[in-house]
Tab-separated table of C-alpha atoms and ligand atoms in Angstrom:
chain	number	residue	atom	x	y	z
A	202	UNK	CA	187.040	-4.247	-175.854
A	203	UNK	CA	186.880	-1.286	-178.192
A	204	UNK	CA	188.064	1.423	-175.867
A	205	UNK	CA	186.855	4.352	-177.963
A	206	UNK	CA	183.270	3.099	-177.802
A	207	UNK	CA	183.043	3.692	-174.063
A	208	UNK	CA	181.370	6.784	-172.663
A	209	UNK	CA	183.455	9.036	-170.415
A	210	UNK	CA	181.782	7.802	-167.221
A	211	UNK	CA	182.241	4.141	-168.171
A	212	UNK	CA	185.845	4.649	-169.243
A	213	UNK	CA	186.593	6.559	-166.002
A	214	UNK	CA	185.170	3.692	-163.993
A	215	UNK	CA	187.256	1.095	-165.839
A	216	UNK	CA	190.385	3.198	-165.440
A	217	UNK	CA	189.774	3.261	-161.683
A	218	UNK	CA	189.339	-0.506	-161.719
A	219	UNK	CA	192.609	-0.757	-163.693
A	220	UNK	CA	190.967	-2.647	-166.563
A	221	UNK	CA	193.104	-0.555	-168.909
A	222	UNK	CA	195.486	2.343	-168.553
A	223	UNK	CA	195.155	6.013	-169.456
A	224	UNK	CA	197.994	5.779	-172.044
A	225	UNK	CA	196.170	2.826	-173.654
A	226	UNK	CA	192.918	4.743	-173.876
A	227	UNK	CA	194.665	7.856	-175.173
A	228	UNK	CA	196.537	5.834	-177.787
A	229	UNK	CA	193.293	4.224	-178.931
A	230	UNK	CA	191.882	7.696	-179.587
A	231	UNK	CA	195.046	8.887	-181.312
A	232	UNK	CA	194.924	5.794	-183.556
A	233	UNK	CA	191.317	6.509	-184.376
A	234	UNK	CA	192.212	10.124	-185.231
A	235	UNK	CA	195.057	8.840	-187.417
A	236	UNK	CA	192.615	6.610	-189.240
A	237	UNK	CA	189.665	8.989	-189.679
A	238	UNK	CA	190.681	12.609	-189.383
A	239	UNK	CA	191.844	12.961	-192.951
A	240	UNK	CA	188.399	11.896	-194.156
A	241	UNK	CA	186.299	13.814	-191.636
A	242	UNK	CA	188.475	16.876	-190.947
A	243	UNK	CA	187.342	17.279	-187.338
A	244	UNK	CA	190.743	18.265	-185.930
A	245	UNK	CA	192.819	21.265	-186.952
A	246	UNK	CA	195.612	20.379	-184.521
A	247	UNK	CA	196.333	17.002	-182.932
A	248	UNK	CA	198.480	17.170	-179.770
A	249	UNK	CA	199.971	13.699	-179.994
A	250	UNK	CA	202.988	14.208	-177.774
A	251	UNK	CA	201.326	16.404	-175.203
A	252	UNK	CA	198.392	14.004	-174.932
A	253	UNK	CA	200.833	11.146	-174.376
A	254	UNK	CA	202.627	13.074	-171.625
A	255	UNK	CA	199.397	14.046	-169.887
A	256	UNK	CA	198.228	10.427	-170.061
A	257	UNK	CA	201.482	9.188	-168.462
A	258	UNK	CA	201.234	11.766	-165.665
A	259	UNK	CA	197.679	10.841	-164.826
A	260	UNK	CA	198.498	7.150	-164.904
A	261	UNK	CA	201.319	7.777	-162.429
A	262	UNK	CA	198.851	9.380	-160.030
A	263	UNK	CA	196.526	6.406	-160.438
A	264	UNK	CA	199.355	3.976	-159.804
A	265	UNK	CA	200.201	5.885	-156.631
A	266	UNK	CA	196.561	5.502	-155.643
A	267	UNK	CA	196.174	9.261	-155.595
A	268	UNK	CA	192.781	10.874	-155.312
A	269	UNK	CA	191.193	10.691	-158.756
A	270	UNK	CA	189.331	13.671	-160.135
A	271	UNK	CA	186.108	13.116	-162.031
A	272	UNK	CA	187.396	12.938	-165.583
A	273	UNK	CA	190.809	11.502	-164.791
A	274	UNK	CA	192.358	10.068	-167.920
A	275	UNK	CA	189.476	10.841	-170.290
A	276	UNK	CA	190.597	12.089	-173.730
A	277	UNK	CA	188.781	15.171	-175.023
A	278	UNK	CA	188.860	17.560	-177.965
A	279	UNK	CA	188.560	21.334	-177.610
A	280	UNK	CA	187.046	23.696	-180.179
A	281	UNK	CA	189.585	25.941	-181.810
A	282	UNK	CA	188.035	29.130	-180.406
A	283	UNK	CA	188.864	28.107	-176.836
A	284	UNK	CA	192.349	29.216	-175.779
A	285	UNK	CA	194.892	26.537	-175.006
A	286	UNK	CA	198.291	27.549	-173.703
A	287	UNK	CA	201.036	26.890	-176.247
A	288	UNK	CA	198.647	25.341	-178.789
A	289	UNK	CA	197.344	27.061	-181.931
A	290	UNK	CA	193.883	28.573	-181.406
A	291	UNK	CA	192.838	29.580	-184.907
A	292	UNK	CA	189.081	30.048	-184.575
A	293	UNK	CA	188.884	28.382	-187.979
A	294	UNK	CA	190.228	31.619	-189.454
A	295	UNK	CA	193.231	32.693	-191.451
A	296	UNK	CA	193.216	35.770	-189.198
A	297	UNK	CA	194.298	33.691	-186.209
A	298	UNK	CA	196.217	31.051	-188.131
A	299	UNK	CA	199.390	32.022	-186.224
A	300	UNK	CA	197.831	32.674	-182.817
A	301	UNK	CA	199.273	30.584	-180.005
A	302	UNK	CA	197.770	31.784	-176.704
A	303	UNK	CA	200.021	32.044	-173.662
A	304	UNK	CA	197.195	30.929	-171.368
A	305	UNK	CA	194.396	28.394	-170.982
A	306	UNK	CA	190.714	29.277	-170.995
A	307	UNK	CA	189.212	28.705	-167.551
A	308	UNK	CA	187.122	25.768	-168.845
A	309	UNK	CA	190.273	24.139	-170.242
A	310	UNK	CA	192.139	24.732	-167.008
A	311	UNK	CA	189.291	23.160	-165.044
A	312	UNK	CA	189.210	20.128	-167.346
A	313	UNK	CA	192.904	19.647	-166.929
A	314	UNK	CA	192.601	20.000	-163.130
A	315	UNK	CA	190.024	17.239	-163.403
A	316	UNK	CA	192.500	15.054	-165.214
A	317	UNK	CA	191.089	15.160	-168.771
A	318	UNK	CA	193.629	14.525	-171.539
A	319	UNK	CA	193.549	17.054	-174.382
A	320	UNK	CA	193.785	15.321	-177.749
A	321	UNK	CA	193.761	18.454	-179.860
A	322	UNK	CA	191.852	21.385	-181.295
A	323	UNK	CA	188.674	21.003	-183.271
A	324	UNK	CA	187.587	22.528	-186.542
A	325	UNK	CA	184.708	24.976	-186.607
A	326	UNK	CA	183.029	27.627	-188.707
A	327	UNK	CA	185.190	30.739	-188.892
A	328	UNK	CA	184.819	32.677	-185.616
A	329	UNK	CA	181.852	30.364	-184.855
A	330	UNK	CA	179.772	31.995	-187.592
A	331	UNK	CA	177.898	29.329	-189.487
A	332	UNK	CA	175.586	26.355	-189.213
A	333	UNK	CA	177.314	23.842	-191.456
A	334	UNK	CA	181.058	24.095	-190.928
A	335	UNK	CA	181.456	25.314	-194.470
A	336	UNK	CA	183.054	28.633	-193.464
A	337	UNK	CA	186.228	27.291	-191.835
A	338	UNK	CA	189.518	28.376	-193.390
A	339	UNK	CA	190.766	24.873	-192.579
A	340	UNK	CA	188.221	23.146	-194.769
A	341	UNK	CA	184.887	21.438	-194.444
A	342	UNK	CA	184.175	19.024	-191.598
A	343	UNK	CA	182.166	16.054	-192.856
A	344	UNK	CA	179.306	14.375	-191.091
A	345	UNK	CA	180.691	11.022	-189.864
A	346	UNK	CA	177.384	9.323	-190.654
A	347	UNK	CA	177.434	10.474	-194.294
A	348	UNK	CA	180.525	12.159	-195.691
A	349	UNK	CA	178.426	13.988	-198.284
A	350	UNK	CA	176.604	15.888	-195.583
A	351	UNK	CA	177.437	18.709	-193.180
A	352	UNK	CA	177.990	18.004	-189.475
A	353	UNK	CA	176.106	21.164	-188.469
A	354	UNK	CA	177.862	24.132	-186.988
A	355	UNK	CA	179.590	26.066	-185.888
A	356	UNK	CA	180.916	23.384	-183.509
A	357	UNK	CA	180.871	20.748	-186.269
A	358	UNK	CA	184.359	19.484	-185.444
A	359	UNK	CA	183.321	18.873	-181.831
A	360	UNK	CA	180.175	16.925	-182.724
A	361	UNK	CA	181.846	15.001	-185.564
A	362	UNK	CA	184.782	14.031	-183.317
A	363	UNK	CA	182.509	12.724	-180.564
A	364	UNK	CA	180.200	10.892	-182.996
A	365	UNK	CA	183.112	9.222	-184.801
A	366	UNK	CA	184.911	8.300	-181.568
A	367	UNK	CA	187.818	10.601	-182.227
A	368	UNK	CA	187.165	12.188	-178.800
A	369	UNK	CA	185.392	10.821	-175.752
A	370	UNK	CA	183.807	14.244	-175.286
A	371	UNK	CA	184.424	17.752	-176.543
A	372	UNK	CA	183.973	21.396	-175.679
A	373	UNK	CA	182.396	23.624	-178.299
A	374	UNK	CA	180.742	27.015	-178.068
A	375	UNK	CA	177.097	27.929	-178.435
A	376	UNK	CA	176.108	31.482	-179.365
A	377	UNK	CA	172.974	30.735	-181.362
A	378	UNK	CA	172.770	26.954	-181.339
A	379	UNK	CA	176.139	25.805	-182.618
A	380	UNK	CA	176.619	22.935	-180.190
A	381	UNK	CA	172.988	21.818	-180.228
A	382	UNK	CA	172.606	21.916	-184.005
A	383	UNK	CA	175.841	20.026	-184.620
A	384	UNK	CA	174.982	17.483	-181.920
A	385	UNK	CA	171.592	16.933	-183.494
A	386	UNK	CA	173.077	16.455	-186.995
A	387	UNK	CA	175.709	14.006	-185.712
A	388	UNK	CA	173.536	12.069	-183.264
A	389	UNK	CA	175.256	13.062	-180.020
A	390	UNK	CA	174.296	15.051	-176.909
A	391	UNK	CA	175.008	18.799	-176.641
A	392	UNK	CA	174.193	21.128	-173.786
A	393	UNK	CA	173.995	24.918	-173.938
A	394	UNK	CA	174.492	26.051	-170.348
A	395	UNK	CA	172.638	29.058	-168.970
A	396	UNK	CA	174.436	32.292	-169.812
A	397	UNK	CA	176.831	32.812	-166.908
A	398	UNK	CA	177.008	29.174	-165.817
A	399	UNK	CA	180.389	28.527	-167.458
A	400	UNK	CA	183.238	31.043	-167.585
A	401	UNK	CA	183.874	32.635	-170.980
A	402	UNK	CA	187.424	33.576	-170.014
A	403	UNK	CA	189.603	32.402	-172.888
A	404	UNK	CA	186.724	31.833	-175.303
A	405	UNK	CA	187.402	33.986	-178.349
A	406	UNK	CA	184.458	36.391	-178.457
A	407	UNK	CA	181.859	36.287	-181.226
A	408	UNK	CA	178.710	37.769	-179.597
A	409	UNK	CA	179.654	38.253	-175.955
A	410	UNK	CA	176.105	38.607	-174.596
A	411	UNK	CA	175.228	35.113	-175.837
A	412	UNK	CA	178.458	33.069	-176.160
A	413	UNK	CA	178.777	30.056	-173.855
A	414	UNK	CA	181.264	27.201	-173.766
A	415	UNK	CA	179.233	24.023	-174.124
A	416	UNK	CA	179.877	20.269	-173.759
A	417	UNK	CA	179.322	17.691	-176.508
A	418	UNK	CA	179.091	14.121	-175.236
A	419	UNK	CA	178.005	10.581	-176.124
A	420	UNK	CA	175.271	10.486	-173.520
A	421	UNK	CA	173.493	12.529	-170.895
A	422	UNK	CA	175.459	11.193	-167.909
A	423	UNK	CA	178.703	12.347	-169.547
A	424	UNK	CA	177.176	15.757	-170.087
A	425	UNK	CA	176.452	16.094	-166.355
A	426	UNK	CA	179.988	14.939	-165.536
A	427	UNK	CA	181.576	17.504	-167.873
A	428	UNK	CA	179.315	20.268	-166.540
A	429	UNK	CA	180.445	19.424	-163.016
A	430	UNK	CA	184.007	20.087	-164.101
A	431	UNK	CA	183.559	23.309	-166.050
A	432	UNK	CA	180.680	25.211	-164.400
A	433	UNK	CA	180.917	27.833	-161.698
A	434	UNK	CA	181.944	31.399	-161.012
A	435	UNK	CA	185.257	32.664	-162.305
A	436	UNK	CA	186.731	35.956	-161.087
A	437	UNK	CA	188.194	36.351	-164.577
A	438	UNK	CA	184.723	36.537	-166.174
A	439	UNK	CA	182.426	39.113	-164.610
A	440	UNK	CA	179.420	37.632	-166.421
A	441	UNK	CA	179.918	34.222	-164.840
A	442	UNK	CA	177.725	33.744	-161.811
A	443	UNK	CA	178.256	32.411	-158.372
A	444	UNK	CA	175.126	30.368	-158.078
A	445	UNK	CA	176.548	27.599	-155.943
A	446	UNK	CA	176.201	25.162	-158.784
A	447	UNK	CA	174.815	21.810	-157.914
A	448	UNK	CA	176.356	18.413	-158.513
A	449	UNK	CA	174.744	17.794	-161.885
A	450	UNK	CA	175.213	14.050	-161.642
A	451	UNK	CA	172.680	14.072	-158.787
A	452	UNK	CA	170.082	15.018	-161.428
A	453	UNK	CA	170.585	11.747	-163.244
A	454	UNK	CA	167.458	10.162	-161.887
A	455	UNK	CA	165.097	8.271	-164.066
A	456	UNK	CA	161.955	10.091	-163.067
A	457	UNK	CA	159.699	12.497	-164.937
A	458	UNK	CA	156.523	11.757	-162.981
A	459	UNK	CA	154.452	14.903	-162.801
A	460	UNK	CA	157.031	16.916	-164.760
A	461	UNK	CA	155.190	19.579	-166.737
A	462	UNK	CA	156.484	19.689	-170.294
A	463	UNK	CA	155.295	22.361	-172.726
A	464	UNK	CA	155.056	21.829	-176.475
A	465	UNK	CA	154.937	25.228	-178.186
A	466	UNK	CA	152.794	24.859	-181.290
A	467	UNK	CA	154.816	27.398	-183.309
A	468	UNK	CA	157.854	25.075	-183.214
A	469	UNK	CA	155.996	22.300	-184.980
A	470	UNK	CA	154.692	24.135	-188.026
A	471	UNK	CA	156.126	25.920	-191.052
A	472	UNK	CA	159.147	24.510	-192.836
A	473	UNK	CA	159.813	21.598	-190.480
A	474	UNK	CA	160.743	18.210	-191.983
A	475	UNK	CA	157.867	15.785	-191.445
A	476	UNK	CA	159.985	13.063	-189.868
A	477	UNK	CA	161.623	15.514	-187.463
A	478	UNK	CA	158.229	16.615	-186.248
A	479	UNK	CA	157.067	13.002	-185.893
A	480	UNK	CA	160.119	11.894	-183.917
A	481	UNK	CA	159.923	14.802	-181.481
A	482	UNK	CA	156.186	14.255	-180.971
A	483	UNK	CA	156.937	10.552	-180.420
A	484	UNK	CA	159.400	11.597	-177.716
A	485	UNK	CA	156.643	13.669	-176.116
A	486	UNK	CA	154.532	10.509	-176.015
A	487	UNK	CA	157.379	8.636	-174.344
A	488	UNK	CA	157.541	11.327	-171.660
A	489	UNK	CA	153.803	11.116	-171.227
A	490	UNK	CA	153.912	7.344	-170.851
A	491	UNK	CA	156.531	7.831	-168.136
A	492	UNK	CA	154.253	10.099	-166.149
A	493	UNK	CA	155.073	13.581	-167.436
A	494	UNK	CA	152.257	16.010	-168.106
A	495	UNK	CA	152.354	17.331	-171.659
A	496	UNK	CA	150.722	20.649	-172.352
A	497	UNK	CA	150.440	22.583	-175.593
A	498	UNK	CA	151.685	26.143	-175.160
A	499	UNK	CA	152.226	29.101	-177.470
A	500	UNK	CA	155.420	31.102	-178.035
A	501	UNK	CA	154.344	33.382	-180.893
A	502	UNK	CA	157.460	35.569	-180.830
A	503	UNK	CA	159.441	32.735	-182.410
A	504	UNK	CA	159.227	34.379	-185.823
A	505	UNK	CA	161.117	37.447	-184.544
A	506	UNK	CA	163.895	35.521	-182.833
A	507	UNK	CA	166.039	34.863	-185.895
A	508	UNK	CA	166.150	38.477	-187.175
A	509	UNK	CA	166.809	39.752	-183.637
A	510	UNK	CA	169.595	37.200	-183.188
A	511	UNK	CA	171.322	38.074	-186.458
A	512	UNK	CA	171.151	41.808	-185.714
A	513	UNK	CA	172.455	41.539	-182.145
A	514	UNK	CA	175.100	38.894	-182.835
A	515	UNK	CA	176.410	40.754	-185.901
A	516	UNK	CA	176.514	44.051	-183.999
A	517	UNK	CA	178.556	42.468	-181.229
A	518	UNK	CA	180.761	40.620	-183.712
A	519	UNK	CA	181.573	43.815	-185.596
A	520	UNK	CA	182.797	45.329	-182.353
A	521	UNK	CA	184.611	42.225	-181.055
A	522	UNK	CA	186.401	41.606	-184.334
A	523	UNK	CA	187.650	45.189	-184.663
A	524	UNK	CA	190.746	44.147	-182.708
A	525	UNK	CA	192.059	42.059	-185.613
A	526	UNK	CA	193.946	44.732	-187.483
A	527	UNK	CA	197.319	43.187	-188.250
A	528	UNK	CA	199.041	45.186	-185.530
A	529	UNK	CA	198.419	43.530	-182.185
A	530	UNK	CA	198.458	39.851	-183.085
A	531	UNK	CA	197.195	37.437	-185.675
A	532	UNK	CA	197.581	37.601	-189.442
A	533	UNK	CA	199.231	40.586	-191.122
A	534	UNK	CA	199.280	41.208	-194.862
A	535	UNK	CA	202.721	41.048	-196.472
A	536	UNK	CA	202.738	44.186	-198.566
A	537	UNK	CA	201.134	47.497	-197.750
A	538	UNK	CA	201.616	51.175	-198.405
A	539	UNK	CA	200.494	52.873	-195.235
A	540	UNK	CA	198.576	52.153	-192.031
A	541	UNK	CA	195.118	52.289	-193.599
A	542	UNK	CA	196.273	50.023	-196.421
A	543	UNK	CA	197.655	47.596	-193.807
A	544	UNK	CA	194.293	47.468	-192.012
A	545	UNK	CA	192.339	47.024	-195.221
A	546	UNK	CA	194.522	44.308	-196.696
A	547	UNK	CA	194.924	42.439	-193.418
A	548	UNK	CA	191.194	42.323	-192.790
A	549	UNK	CA	190.380	41.725	-196.442
A	550	UNK	CA	192.711	38.731	-196.651
A	551	UNK	CA	192.411	37.465	-193.085
A	552	UNK	CA	188.628	37.149	-192.856
A	553	UNK	CA	186.404	34.920	-194.965
A	554	UNK	CA	183.156	35.903	-196.702
A	555	UNK	CA	180.732	35.086	-193.894
A	556	UNK	CA	182.748	36.928	-191.255
A	557	UNK	CA	183.001	39.989	-193.493
A	558	UNK	CA	179.266	39.855	-194.112
A	559	UNK	CA	178.542	39.821	-190.362
A	560	UNK	CA	180.963	42.695	-189.717
A	561	UNK	CA	179.250	44.737	-192.425
A	562	UNK	CA	175.755	43.947	-191.135
A	563	UNK	CA	176.883	44.705	-187.581
A	564	UNK	CA	178.449	48.008	-188.562
A	565	UNK	CA	175.297	48.927	-190.478
A	566	UNK	CA	172.864	48.190	-187.636
A	567	UNK	CA	175.016	50.137	-185.179
A	568	UNK	CA	175.294	53.171	-187.476
A	569	UNK	CA	173.769	56.398	-186.109
A	570	UNK	CA	170.960	56.343	-188.669
A	571	UNK	CA	170.014	52.689	-188.080
A	572	UNK	CA	170.713	52.163	-184.405
A	573	UNK	CA	167.165	52.761	-183.201
A	574	UNK	CA	165.409	51.127	-186.101
A	575	UNK	CA	167.571	47.985	-186.019
A	576	UNK	CA	169.781	47.406	-183.018
A	577	UNK	CA	167.599	48.937	-180.326
A	578	UNK	CA	164.522	47.262	-181.740
A	579	UNK	CA	166.280	43.896	-181.729
A	580	UNK	CA	167.200	44.422	-178.064
A	581	UNK	CA	163.519	45.054	-177.301
A	582	UNK	CA	162.556	41.865	-179.111
A	583	UNK	CA	165.177	40.008	-177.095
A	584	UNK	CA	163.631	41.298	-173.874
A	585	UNK	CA	160.132	40.331	-175.060
A	586	UNK	CA	161.298	36.805	-175.930
A	587	UNK	CA	162.814	36.503	-172.453
A	588	UNK	CA	159.491	37.566	-170.928
A	589	UNK	CA	157.515	35.225	-173.154
A	590	UNK	CA	159.589	32.307	-171.895
A	591	UNK	CA	159.294	33.517	-168.282
A	592	UNK	CA	155.514	33.468	-168.674
A	593	UNK	CA	155.603	29.997	-170.184
A	594	UNK	CA	157.613	28.782	-167.200
A	595	UNK	CA	154.745	29.832	-164.931
A	596	UNK	CA	152.841	26.921	-166.466
A	597	UNK	CA	155.485	24.342	-167.387
A	598	UNK	CA	158.938	23.336	-166.143
A	599	UNK	CA	160.539	22.226	-169.393
A	600	UNK	CA	159.848	23.072	-173.033
A	601	UNK	CA	160.262	20.364	-175.657
A	602	UNK	CA	160.993	21.355	-179.282
A	603	UNK	CA	162.985	20.043	-182.245
A	604	UNK	CA	166.636	21.111	-182.275
A	605	UNK	CA	166.557	21.932	-185.988
A	606	UNK	CA	163.879	21.974	-188.686
A	607	UNK	CA	165.684	19.221	-190.618
A	608	UNK	CA	168.298	16.510	-190.351
A	609	UNK	CA	171.830	17.022	-191.755
A	610	UNK	CA	171.749	18.460	-195.264
A	611	UNK	CA	174.138	17.952	-198.158
A	612	UNK	CA	177.410	19.860	-198.350
A	613	UNK	CA	176.872	22.905	-200.579
A	614	UNK	CA	173.080	22.593	-200.490
A	615	UNK	CA	172.461	25.828	-198.613
A	616	UNK	CA	175.514	27.956	-199.333
A	617	UNK	CA	173.805	29.855	-202.150
A	618	UNK	CA	170.760	30.803	-200.099
A	619	UNK	CA	171.707	32.616	-196.902
A	620	UNK	CA	168.206	32.739	-195.513
A	621	UNK	CA	167.859	29.009	-195.956
A	622	UNK	CA	171.146	28.569	-194.074
A	623	UNK	CA	170.171	30.929	-191.244
A	624	UNK	CA	166.837	29.135	-190.863
A	625	UNK	CA	168.682	26.127	-189.401
A	626	UNK	CA	169.001	28.139	-186.208
A	627	UNK	CA	165.347	29.092	-185.897
A	628	UNK	CA	164.660	26.754	-182.946
A	629	UNK	CA	167.933	27.287	-181.120
A	630	UNK	CA	168.484	31.077	-181.073
A	631	UNK	CA	165.601	31.940	-178.687
A	632	UNK	CA	167.461	30.024	-175.959
A	633	UNK	CA	170.547	32.242	-176.344
A	634	UNK	CA	168.508	35.434	-176.628
A	635	UNK	CA	166.625	34.605	-173.421
A	636	UNK	CA	169.702	33.315	-171.534
A	637	UNK	CA	168.137	29.879	-170.930
A	638	UNK	CA	169.695	26.424	-170.832
A	639	UNK	CA	168.905	23.650	-173.310
A	640	UNK	CA	170.066	20.175	-174.150
A	641	UNK	CA	169.875	18.472	-177.540
A	642	UNK	CA	169.352	14.730	-177.328
A	643	UNK	CA	169.050	12.216	-180.188
A	644	UNK	CA	165.482	10.963	-180.550
A	645	UNK	CA	165.602	8.645	-183.552
A	646	UNK	CA	166.472	8.691	-187.241
A	647	UNK	CA	164.800	9.860	-190.437
A	648	UNK	CA	164.189	7.501	-193.364
A	649	UNK	CA	167.718	8.130	-194.700
A	650	UNK	CA	169.182	6.977	-191.400
A	651	UNK	CA	170.155	10.470	-190.288
A	652	UNK	CA	169.788	11.349	-186.607
A	653	UNK	CA	166.997	13.611	-185.366
A	654	UNK	CA	167.571	15.767	-182.295
A	655	UNK	CA	165.110	17.116	-179.767
A	656	UNK	CA	165.736	20.017	-177.486
A	657	UNK	CA	164.705	20.246	-173.852
A	658	UNK	CA	164.742	23.891	-172.818
A	659	UNK	CA	164.973	24.830	-169.142
A	660	UNK	CA	164.705	27.918	-166.978
A	661	UNK	CA	167.904	29.845	-166.267
A	662	UNK	CA	170.207	27.771	-164.052
A	663	UNK	CA	167.833	24.816	-164.143
A	664	UNK	CA	170.231	22.484	-165.958
A	665	UNK	CA	169.344	19.869	-163.349
A	666	UNK	CA	165.773	19.476	-164.624
A	667	UNK	CA	166.623	19.190	-168.321
A	668	UNK	CA	169.409	16.722	-167.522
A	669	UNK	CA	166.965	14.626	-165.517
A	670	UNK	CA	164.365	14.647	-168.313
A	671	UNK	CA	166.996	13.852	-170.953
A	672	UNK	CA	168.495	11.098	-168.811
A	673	UNK	CA	165.090	9.514	-168.239
A	674	UNK	CA	164.306	9.532	-171.961
A	675	UNK	CA	167.692	8.110	-172.878
A	676	UNK	CA	167.450	5.389	-170.258
A	677	UNK	CA	163.990	4.389	-171.390
A	678	UNK	CA	164.730	4.380	-175.131
A	679	UNK	CA	168.311	3.162	-174.854
A	680	UNK	CA	169.795	6.220	-176.513
A	681	UNK	CA	169.114	6.998	-180.122
A	682	UNK	CA	166.241	4.593	-180.548
A	683	UNK	CA	168.486	1.936	-179.094
A	684	UNK	CA	170.858	2.164	-182.060
A	685	UNK	CA	174.562	2.770	-181.595
A	686	UNK	CA	175.249	5.803	-183.741
A	687	UNK	CA	179.047	5.641	-183.454
A	688	UNK	CA	180.550	4.551	-186.775
B	164	LIG	N1	174.597	29.430	-186.710
B	164	LIG	C1	174.604	30.546	-185.818
B	164	LIG	C2	175.436	31.669	-186.389
B	164	LIG	O1	176.010	31.487	-187.419
B	164	LIG	C3	175.061	30.156	-184.453
B	164	LIG	C4	176.478	29.715	-184.375
B	164	LIG	C5	176.969	29.582	-182.986
B	164	LIG	O2	176.208	29.227	-182.087
B	164	LIG	N2	178.230	29.798	-182.811
B	164	LIG	O3	175.501	32.729	-185.843
């Protein structure tokens, strides 16, 4: 049996039945990382020894027939912007290349309380700013399905690790689509929880009003299992909500009879790749054949979502990243003349191009002369997008759209044209602006064999419904068109 091919739920079941041990499973993943990481670049740090120790401890509990938590013994990777006690948390940046947090993020703590084994820290776009993983200071992550292509971003390391079986599941972050885009490009499942569903404590801030820690998994059932472990109110994050979160695995019913699914026409026109459109519309037909009611709807504010997102996220980033000054922690330039010179050199050397660009844009839109014309206007657009979705949810329960306008593109293809790069996020950012939940699920391949992803968007805190719809689709089609996309 190839242990790394198993989903988290299947592996957990076999561990309980003692078909193999946690150290065996962990070692299989570490071997896989040893074999592939140099080529794919998904991990920045591999915690070989720690993972081994955790695996032994969990196995001891199993041998003593102790009560087994949900993810007991399942090896996972964590994005490098999620704090892990005693382990480098670089955010893909030179600025934090020496930052070893003294504490765990709440999501990490919860995973470890649930018995997950942490394999290491995953590569990502610098400070989660990017759509292709080309902005990391630690180098490009490659798409496991085609090394010449990007894995999507910013959580490219997370999606690439799960797709290439270097992690059974992973945690990434989703501010504007990071986890969904990367999952779509790598052919895995990624869920952006409702804002407030998962604690942000210990997630290095990019745009605090939209950031969410988000699971990347092999299938929908795993996604529900991981959400069960990480969701819920946390007194350490005042924006996390006590909504008495449900047992998400109870949503895993194969049933979409009568489910009202909206197809917004604006998401299927413009610069969308023909095959992406076809595959997502095919998925709509599958839902229809299973008893769902498909209705065309209109969300005309889509065209304003991307500019509003880039204004708001850059404004927040410019403020959040002001703390990296070479004094408190993180990188500090070697030679400087005075305090101002220290700040300038530290920030000049510590941040990469894209991060600097966002800080500049953010500072500009928050400037006294531009605040109303840019930042305030973007906030109004955000509110209007929220209302537009609220209205749509009067008619439908779930909205089905493509995750991205295209499949994975070639490394370097979009670095020269920023607008082209930012357009990757056109279908994902409205979800973050409106505080909704959404899941990206593979729905076939294009003619080059690259995975296509569809997005099921749900009302706030209605993860249960999108998980049910995604689960039903996956069960019916057998996953990505019935094809095993693990390499
Ligand atoms: N690509 C988007 C950006 O660069 C979103 C990234 C994210 O979700 N972290 O801002």
